[in-house]
Structure formats: structure tokens, C-alpha cells
mmCIF file with all atom_site columns, C-alpha atoms and ligand atoms in Angstrom:
data_model
loop_
_atom_site.group_PDB
_atom_site.id
_atom_site.type_symbol
_atom_site.label_atom_id
_atom_site.label_alt_id
_atom_site.label_comp_id
_atom_site.label_asym_id
_atom_site.label_entity_id
_atom_site.label_seq_id
_atom_site.pdbx_PDB_ins_code
_atom_site.Cartn_x
_atom_site.Cartn_y
_atom_site.Cartn_z
_atom_site.occupancy
_atom_site.B_iso_or_equiv
_atom_site.pdbx_formal_charge
_atom_site.auth_seq_id
_atom_site.auth_comp_id
_atom_site.auth_asym_id
_atom_site.auth_atom_id
_atom_site.pdbx_PDB_model_num
ATOM   1   C  CA  . UNK Z 1 1   ? -6.916  -6.191  85.792 1.00 73.00 ? 1   UNK Z CA  1
ATOM   2   C  CA  . UNK Z 1 2   ? -10.385 -4.936  86.653 1.00 94.00 ? 2   UNK Z CA  1
ATOM   3   C  CA  . UNK Z 1 3   ? -13.114 -5.495  84.142 1.00 97.00 ? 3   UNK Z CA  1
ATOM   4   C  CA  . UNK Z 1 4   ? -16.378 -3.674  83.734 1.00 98.00 ? 4   UNK Z CA  1
ATOM   5   C  CA  . UNK Z 1 5   ? -18.738 -5.965  81.860 1.00 98.00 ? 5   UNK Z CA  1
ATOM   6   C  CA  . UNK Z 1 6   ? -21.672 -4.615  79.868 1.00 98.00 ? 6   UNK Z CA  1
ATOM   7   C  CA  . UNK Z 1 7   ? -24.117 -7.220  78.631 1.00 98.00 ? 7   UNK Z CA  1
ATOM   8   C  CA  . UNK Z 1 8   ? -25.915 -6.037  75.499 1.00 98.00 ? 8   UNK Z CA  1
ATOM   9   C  CA  . UNK Z 1 9   ? -29.017 -7.911  74.430 1.00 98.00 ? 9   UNK Z CA  1
ATOM   10  C  CA  . UNK Z 1 10  ? -31.317 -6.773  71.686 1.00 96.00 ? 10  UNK Z CA  1
ATOM   11  C  CA  . UNK Z 1 11  ? -33.664 -7.608  68.924 1.00 93.00 ? 11  UNK Z CA  1
ATOM   12  C  CA  . UNK Z 1 12  ? -32.325 -8.766  65.592 1.00 91.00 ? 12  UNK Z CA  1
ATOM   13  C  CA  . UNK Z 1 13  ? -34.267 -6.019  63.822 1.00 92.00 ? 13  UNK Z CA  1
ATOM   14  C  CA  . UNK Z 1 14  ? -33.195 -3.206  66.168 1.00 96.00 ? 14  UNK Z CA  1
ATOM   15  C  CA  . UNK Z 1 15  ? -31.799 -0.842  63.517 1.00 94.00 ? 15  UNK Z CA  1
ATOM   16  C  CA  . UNK Z 1 16  ? -31.153 2.285   65.617 1.00 96.00 ? 16  UNK Z CA  1
ATOM   17  C  CA  . UNK Z 1 17  ? -27.416 2.285   66.087 1.00 97.00 ? 17  UNK Z CA  1
ATOM   18  C  CA  . UNK Z 1 18  ? -27.340 5.699   67.738 1.00 97.00 ? 18  UNK Z CA  1
ATOM   19  C  CA  . UNK Z 1 19  ? -29.338 4.583   70.780 1.00 98.00 ? 19  UNK Z CA  1
ATOM   20  C  CA  . UNK Z 1 20  ? -27.113 1.534   71.292 1.00 98.00 ? 20  UNK Z CA  1
ATOM   21  C  CA  . UNK Z 1 21  ? -23.920 3.567   71.057 1.00 98.00 ? 21  UNK Z CA  1
ATOM   22  C  CA  . UNK Z 1 22  ? -25.208 6.282   73.384 1.00 98.00 ? 22  UNK Z CA  1
ATOM   23  C  CA  . UNK Z 1 23  ? -26.433 3.748   75.924 1.00 98.00 ? 23  UNK Z CA  1
ATOM   24  C  CA  . UNK Z 1 24  ? -23.079 1.949   76.049 1.00 98.00 ? 24  UNK Z CA  1
ATOM   25  C  CA  . UNK Z 1 25  ? -21.071 5.170   76.149 1.00 97.00 ? 25  UNK Z CA  1
ATOM   26  C  CA  . UNK Z 1 26  ? -23.156 6.713   78.919 1.00 97.00 ? 26  UNK Z CA  1
ATOM   27  C  CA  . UNK Z 1 27  ? -23.021 3.492   80.965 1.00 98.00 ? 27  UNK Z CA  1
ATOM   28  C  CA  . UNK Z 1 28  ? -19.237 3.505   80.667 1.00 97.00 ? 28  UNK Z CA  1
ATOM   29  C  CA  . UNK Z 1 29  ? -19.040 7.157   81.680 1.00 95.00 ? 29  UNK Z CA  1
ATOM   30  C  CA  . UNK Z 1 30  ? -21.477 6.890   84.568 1.00 96.00 ? 30  UNK Z CA  1
ATOM   31  C  CA  . UNK Z 1 31  ? -20.505 3.549   86.083 1.00 96.00 ? 31  UNK Z CA  1
ATOM   32  C  CA  . UNK Z 1 32  ? -17.220 2.048   84.904 1.00 96.00 ? 32  UNK Z CA  1
ATOM   33  C  CA  . UNK Z 1 33  ? -14.131 2.608   87.062 1.00 95.00 ? 33  UNK Z CA  1
ATOM   34  C  CA  . UNK Z 1 34  ? -11.627 4.678   85.090 1.00 92.00 ? 34  UNK Z CA  1
ATOM   35  C  CA  . UNK Z 1 35  ? -8.976  1.943   85.248 1.00 92.00 ? 35  UNK Z CA  1
ATOM   36  C  CA  . UNK Z 1 36  ? -11.285 -0.892  84.213 1.00 96.00 ? 36  UNK Z CA  1
ATOM   37  C  CA  . UNK Z 1 37  ? -11.156 -2.710  80.920 1.00 97.00 ? 37  UNK Z CA  1
ATOM   38  C  CA  . UNK Z 1 38  ? -14.558 -2.459  79.264 1.00 97.00 ? 38  UNK Z CA  1
ATOM   39  C  CA  . UNK Z 1 39  ? -15.938 -5.817  78.150 1.00 98.00 ? 39  UNK Z CA  1
ATOM   40  C  CA  . UNK Z 1 40  ? -18.843 -5.669  75.703 1.00 98.00 ? 40  UNK Z CA  1
ATOM   41  C  CA  . UNK Z 1 41  ? -20.723 -8.956  76.008 1.00 98.00 ? 41  UNK Z CA  1
ATOM   42  C  CA  . UNK Z 1 42  ? -23.254 -9.688  73.245 1.00 98.00 ? 42  UNK Z CA  1
ATOM   43  C  CA  . UNK Z 1 43  ? -24.975 -12.491 71.385 1.00 96.00 ? 43  UNK Z CA  1
ATOM   44  C  CA  . UNK Z 1 44  ? -22.918 -12.151 68.208 1.00 95.00 ? 44  UNK Z CA  1
ATOM   45  C  CA  . UNK Z 1 45  ? -25.927 -11.863 65.921 1.00 93.00 ? 45  UNK Z CA  1
ATOM   46  C  CA  . UNK Z 1 46  ? -24.842 -10.294 62.600 1.00 92.00 ? 46  UNK Z CA  1
ATOM   47  C  CA  . UNK Z 1 47  ? -27.882 -7.955  62.612 1.00 93.00 ? 47  UNK Z CA  1
ATOM   48  C  CA  . UNK Z 1 48  ? -29.538 -5.578  65.018 1.00 95.00 ? 48  UNK Z CA  1
ATOM   49  C  CA  . UNK Z 1 49  ? -28.389 -4.578  68.470 1.00 97.00 ? 49  UNK Z CA  1
ATOM   50  C  CA  . UNK Z 1 50  ? -25.568 -7.142  68.701 1.00 97.00 ? 50  UNK Z CA  1
ATOM   51  C  CA  . UNK Z 1 51  ? -24.010 -5.810  65.507 1.00 97.00 ? 51  UNK Z CA  1
ATOM   52  C  CA  . UNK Z 1 52  ? -24.274 -2.218  66.782 1.00 98.00 ? 52  UNK Z CA  1
ATOM   53  C  CA  . UNK Z 1 53  ? -22.613 -3.227  70.069 1.00 98.00 ? 53  UNK Z CA  1
ATOM   54  C  CA  . UNK Z 1 54  ? -19.819 -4.964  68.170 1.00 97.00 ? 54  UNK Z CA  1
ATOM   55  C  CA  . UNK Z 1 55  ? -19.318 -1.856  66.034 1.00 97.00 ? 55  UNK Z CA  1
ATOM   56  C  CA  . UNK Z 1 56  ? -19.158 0.310   69.179 1.00 97.00 ? 56  UNK Z CA  1
ATOM   57  C  CA  . UNK Z 1 57  ? -16.457 -1.956  70.612 1.00 97.00 ? 57  UNK Z CA  1
ATOM   58  C  CA  . UNK Z 1 58  ? -14.448 -1.767  67.391 1.00 96.00 ? 58  UNK Z CA  1
ATOM   59  C  CA  . UNK Z 1 59  ? -14.720 2.023   67.312 1.00 96.00 ? 59  UNK Z CA  1
ATOM   60  C  CA  . UNK Z 1 60  ? -13.770 2.326   70.988 1.00 95.00 ? 60  UNK Z CA  1
ATOM   61  C  CA  . UNK Z 1 61  ? -10.771 0.054   70.434 1.00 93.00 ? 61  UNK Z CA  1
ATOM   62  C  CA  . UNK Z 1 62  ? -9.782  2.300   67.547 1.00 89.00 ? 62  UNK Z CA  1
ATOM   63  C  CA  . UNK Z 1 63  ? -9.862  5.529   69.547 1.00 88.00 ? 63  UNK Z CA  1
ATOM   64  C  CA  . UNK Z 1 64  ? -7.522  4.004   72.146 1.00 80.00 ? 64  UNK Z CA  1
ATOM   65  C  CA  . UNK Z 1 65  ? -8.866  5.930   75.117 1.00 85.00 ? 65  UNK Z CA  1
ATOM   66  C  CA  . UNK Z 1 66  ? -9.238  2.852   77.257 1.00 90.00 ? 66  UNK Z CA  1
ATOM   67  C  CA  . UNK Z 1 67  ? -8.990  -0.894  76.811 1.00 95.00 ? 67  UNK Z CA  1
ATOM   68  C  CA  . UNK Z 1 68  ? -12.105 -2.475  75.319 1.00 97.00 ? 68  UNK Z CA  1
ATOM   69  C  CA  . UNK Z 1 69  ? -12.710 -6.177  74.751 1.00 96.00 ? 69  UNK Z CA  1
ATOM   70  C  CA  . UNK Z 1 70  ? -15.525 -7.733  72.790 1.00 97.00 ? 70  UNK Z CA  1
ATOM   71  C  CA  . UNK Z 1 71  ? -17.005 -10.991 74.043 1.00 97.00 ? 71  UNK Z CA  1
ATOM   72  C  CA  . UNK Z 1 72  ? -19.438 -12.582 71.584 1.00 97.00 ? 72  UNK Z CA  1
ATOM   73  C  CA  . UNK Z 1 73  ? -21.633 -15.523 72.536 1.00 97.00 ? 73  UNK Z CA  1
ATOM   74  C  CA  . UNK Z 1 74  ? -23.058 -16.928 69.294 1.00 96.00 ? 74  UNK Z CA  1
ATOM   75  C  CA  . UNK Z 1 75  ? -26.017 -19.276 69.669 1.00 94.00 ? 75  UNK Z CA  1
ATOM   76  C  CA  . UNK Z 1 76  ? -25.566 -22.790 68.330 1.00 94.00 ? 76  UNK Z CA  1
ATOM   77  C  CA  . UNK Z 1 77  ? -28.764 -22.966 66.241 1.00 92.00 ? 77  UNK Z CA  1
ATOM   78  C  CA  . UNK Z 1 78  ? -27.985 -26.286 64.546 1.00 94.00 ? 78  UNK Z CA  1
ATOM   79  C  CA  . UNK Z 1 79  ? -26.186 -28.586 66.967 1.00 93.00 ? 79  UNK Z CA  1
ATOM   80  C  CA  . UNK Z 1 80  ? -25.462 -31.805 65.104 1.00 94.00 ? 80  UNK Z CA  1
ATOM   81  C  CA  . UNK Z 1 81  ? -27.154 -30.308 62.012 1.00 95.00 ? 81  UNK Z CA  1
ATOM   82  C  CA  . UNK Z 1 82  ? -30.622 -30.170 63.631 1.00 95.00 ? 82  UNK Z CA  1
ATOM   83  C  CA  . UNK Z 1 83  ? -32.376 -26.838 64.194 1.00 94.00 ? 83  UNK Z CA  1
ATOM   84  C  CA  . UNK Z 1 84  ? -32.678 -26.063 67.898 1.00 94.00 ? 84  UNK Z CA  1
ATOM   85  C  CA  . UNK Z 1 85  ? -35.283 -23.387 68.661 1.00 90.00 ? 85  UNK Z CA  1
ATOM   86  C  CA  . UNK Z 1 86  ? -34.079 -23.109 72.280 1.00 93.00 ? 86  UNK Z CA  1
ATOM   87  C  CA  . UNK Z 1 87  ? -30.509 -22.230 71.270 1.00 95.00 ? 87  UNK Z CA  1
ATOM   88  C  CA  . UNK Z 1 88  ? -31.034 -18.495 71.747 1.00 93.00 ? 88  UNK Z CA  1
ATOM   89  C  CA  . UNK Z 1 89  ? -32.451 -18.954 75.230 1.00 94.00 ? 89  UNK Z CA  1
ATOM   90  C  CA  . UNK Z 1 90  ? -29.556 -21.201 76.216 1.00 96.00 ? 90  UNK Z CA  1
ATOM   91  C  CA  . UNK Z 1 91  ? -27.097 -18.660 74.889 1.00 97.00 ? 91  UNK Z CA  1
ATOM   92  C  CA  . UNK Z 1 92  ? -28.809 -15.907 76.901 1.00 97.00 ? 92  UNK Z CA  1
ATOM   93  C  CA  . UNK Z 1 93  ? -28.419 -17.942 80.081 1.00 97.00 ? 93  UNK Z CA  1
ATOM   94  C  CA  . UNK Z 1 94  ? -24.752 -18.491 79.237 1.00 97.00 ? 94  UNK Z CA  1
ATOM   95  C  CA  . UNK Z 1 95  ? -24.170 -14.736 78.827 1.00 98.00 ? 95  UNK Z CA  1
ATOM   96  C  CA  . UNK Z 1 96  ? -25.908 -13.934 82.112 1.00 98.00 ? 96  UNK Z CA  1
ATOM   97  C  CA  . UNK Z 1 97  ? -24.062 -16.695 83.950 1.00 98.00 ? 97  UNK Z CA  1
ATOM   98  C  CA  . UNK Z 1 98  ? -20.763 -15.309 82.673 1.00 97.00 ? 98  UNK Z CA  1
ATOM   99  C  CA  . UNK Z 1 99  ? -21.585 -12.262 84.819 1.00 97.00 ? 99  UNK Z CA  1
ATOM   100 C  CA  . UNK Z 1 100 ? -22.019 -8.573  84.063 1.00 98.00 ? 100 UNK Z CA  1
ATOM   101 C  CA  . UNK Z 1 101 ? -22.003 -5.235  85.861 1.00 98.00 ? 101 UNK Z CA  1
ATOM   102 C  CA  . UNK Z 1 102 ? -24.783 -3.803  83.712 1.00 98.00 ? 102 UNK Z CA  1
ATOM   103 C  CA  . UNK Z 1 103 ? -27.281 -5.086  81.162 1.00 98.00 ? 103 UNK Z CA  1
ATOM   104 C  CA  . UNK Z 1 104 ? -28.641 -2.966  78.313 1.00 98.00 ? 104 UNK Z CA  1
ATOM   105 C  CA  . UNK Z 1 105 ? -31.685 -4.435  76.569 1.00 98.00 ? 105 UNK Z CA  1
ATOM   106 C  CA  . UNK Z 1 106 ? -32.916 -3.065  73.231 1.00 98.00 ? 106 UNK Z CA  1
ATOM   107 C  CA  . UNK Z 1 107 ? -36.452 -4.274  72.699 1.00 97.00 ? 107 UNK Z CA  1
ATOM   108 C  CA  . UNK Z 1 108 ? -38.059 -4.078  69.280 1.00 95.00 ? 108 UNK Z CA  1
ATOM   109 C  CA  . UNK Z 1 109 ? -41.605 -5.395  68.831 1.00 95.00 ? 109 UNK Z CA  1
ATOM   110 C  CA  . UNK Z 1 110 ? -41.930 -9.135  68.157 1.00 94.00 ? 110 UNK Z CA  1
ATOM   111 C  CA  . UNK Z 1 111 ? -42.187 -9.657  64.402 1.00 90.00 ? 111 UNK Z CA  1
ATOM   112 C  CA  . UNK Z 1 112 ? -42.295 -13.428 64.370 1.00 89.00 ? 112 UNK Z CA  1
ATOM   113 C  CA  . UNK Z 1 113 ? -44.990 -14.505 61.869 1.00 91.00 ? 113 UNK Z CA  1
ATOM   114 C  CA  . UNK Z 1 114 ? -45.689 -17.709 63.810 1.00 92.00 ? 114 UNK Z CA  1
ATOM   115 C  CA  . UNK Z 1 115 ? -46.188 -15.926 67.157 1.00 95.00 ? 115 UNK Z CA  1
ATOM   116 C  CA  . UNK Z 1 116 ? -49.839 -15.981 68.263 1.00 95.00 ? 116 UNK Z CA  1
ATOM   117 C  CA  . UNK Z 1 117 ? -49.515 -13.807 71.381 1.00 94.00 ? 117 UNK Z CA  1
ATOM   118 C  CA  . UNK Z 1 118 ? -51.369 -10.508 71.514 1.00 93.00 ? 118 UNK Z CA  1
ATOM   119 C  CA  . UNK Z 1 119 ? -49.312 -7.865  69.676 1.00 89.00 ? 119 UNK Z CA  1
ATOM   120 C  CA  . UNK Z 1 120 ? -47.477 -5.626  70.242 1.00 91.00 ? 120 UNK Z CA  1
ATOM   121 C  CA  . UNK Z 1 121 ? -45.035 -7.224  72.650 1.00 94.00 ? 121 UNK Z CA  1
ATOM   122 C  CA  . UNK Z 1 122 ? -41.230 -7.176  72.729 1.00 94.00 ? 122 UNK Z CA  1
ATOM   123 C  CA  . UNK Z 1 123 ? -39.198 -9.812  70.906 1.00 93.00 ? 123 UNK Z CA  1
ATOM   124 C  CA  . UNK Z 1 124 ? -38.966 -12.897 73.084 1.00 94.00 ? 124 UNK Z CA  1
ATOM   125 C  CA  . UNK Z 1 125 ? -35.251 -13.571 73.171 1.00 94.00 ? 125 UNK Z CA  1
ATOM   126 C  CA  . UNK Z 1 126 ? -34.384 -10.066 74.327 1.00 96.00 ? 126 UNK Z CA  1
ATOM   127 C  CA  . UNK Z 1 127 ? -37.187 -9.930  76.900 1.00 96.00 ? 127 UNK Z CA  1
ATOM   128 C  CA  . UNK Z 1 128 ? -36.016 -13.286 78.260 1.00 96.00 ? 128 UNK Z CA  1
ATOM   129 C  CA  . UNK Z 1 129 ? -32.399 -12.193 78.497 1.00 97.00 ? 129 UNK Z CA  1
ATOM   130 C  CA  . UNK Z 1 130 ? -33.332 -8.970  80.321 1.00 98.00 ? 130 UNK Z CA  1
ATOM   131 C  CA  . UNK Z 1 131 ? -35.411 -10.973 82.804 1.00 98.00 ? 131 UNK Z CA  1
ATOM   132 C  CA  . UNK Z 1 132 ? -32.596 -13.424 83.441 1.00 98.00 ? 132 UNK Z CA  1
ATOM   133 C  CA  . UNK Z 1 133 ? -30.168 -10.576 83.997 1.00 98.00 ? 133 UNK Z CA  1
ATOM   134 C  CA  . UNK Z 1 134 ? -32.507 -8.931  86.500 1.00 98.00 ? 134 UNK Z CA  1
ATOM   135 C  CA  . UNK Z 1 135 ? -33.015 -12.205 88.331 1.00 98.00 ? 135 UNK Z CA  1
ATOM   136 C  CA  . UNK Z 1 136 ? -29.237 -12.502 88.565 1.00 98.00 ? 136 UNK Z CA  1
ATOM   137 C  CA  . UNK Z 1 137 ? -29.092 -9.066  90.221 1.00 98.00 ? 137 UNK Z CA  1
ATOM   138 C  CA  . UNK Z 1 138 ? -27.526 -7.297  87.228 1.00 98.00 ? 138 UNK Z CA  1
ATOM   139 C  CA  . UNK Z 1 139 ? -28.761 -3.691  86.922 1.00 98.00 ? 139 UNK Z CA  1
ATOM   140 C  CA  . UNK Z 1 140 ? -30.783 -3.752  83.703 1.00 98.00 ? 140 UNK Z CA  1
ATOM   141 C  CA  . UNK Z 1 141 ? -31.958 -0.890  81.546 1.00 98.00 ? 141 UNK Z CA  1
ATOM   142 C  CA  . UNK Z 1 142 ? -34.561 -1.420  78.818 1.00 97.00 ? 142 UNK Z CA  1
ATOM   143 C  CA  . UNK Z 1 143 ? -34.828 0.641   75.657 1.00 97.00 ? 143 UNK Z CA  1
ATOM   144 C  CA  . UNK Z 1 144 ? -37.754 0.459   73.273 1.00 94.00 ? 144 UNK Z CA  1
ATOM   145 C  CA  . UNK Z 1 145 ? -37.786 1.470   69.631 1.00 81.00 ? 145 UNK Z CA  1
HETATM 146 ZN ZN1 . ZN  Q 2 .   ? -44.102 -12.880 69.890 1.00 69.23 ? 201 ZN  Q ZN1 1
#
């Protein structure tokens, strides 16, 4: 069974569902072989782009036009009960290493109160994931709010 894997990475406060849905749908139409199972790979965050990607997968499963699988990669933020600030970056590497045919990155501006870098700049986790995907040779498309 052939798979076509779409890695979705995005900011937690990316609230524009329409752009996420259109990006996934047009990637499927333009690039996925017609017999392939679509695998939507995402970081399993309950908010933002991950949630919109998960909702797209559920809707596409519901319309039954082609097989769609959802593959969530939740970050382990509190291994052993201790907060781990690098968990998101590790999770991103895990998603990229799992392999993908395309990466869609939805970059909202960084809104971290503790961040001292010159603003505006895109949220760090998403920017990092898009970079990793590109380094791995995965065609990557960036969307900004
Ligand atoms: Zn920042």
C-alpha cells in the first residue's frame, strides 16, 4: 500500500483553519498518487494548526473518497514529571525522521512573553520543524498569518 505523507507543523495560535485545509487539499490534489493512502502527520497539539490538520483528516475520512490516516506525534513535555522545554524540538525531529513527501508549515508570529529576540519573528517550534524538514530534503511550503 503506497502512502503519501504530509507533515503539518504550525503554531499553537494559528487560528485560520481555512488556510490549513486548503493547503492540505491542494497538496493532495497536486502531488499525491491517486491510489495512495494519505497520511496526515502532525504534532498532536490540541490548538492551532495541528488541531486544524486533525480536523481535516477526520473530515476526509468521513467523505470516504480515499483512505486517510492521521499520525499524531505528541510531545512529552513532562518526562518523569519534570518540565522539558526541549520536548517540542525532539518531537519535531521525530516527525521529520519518520519521513514525509511534503511539509506544510503554518507560521504565526512568536508570542512567547519570555522571548527576547527582535520581534516579529515566527514561532520557534514551527520554524525549527520547517528547517529540519528542508534539511531532510522534504519539499516544504511556508504559510504566514
Ligand atoms: Zn521568539
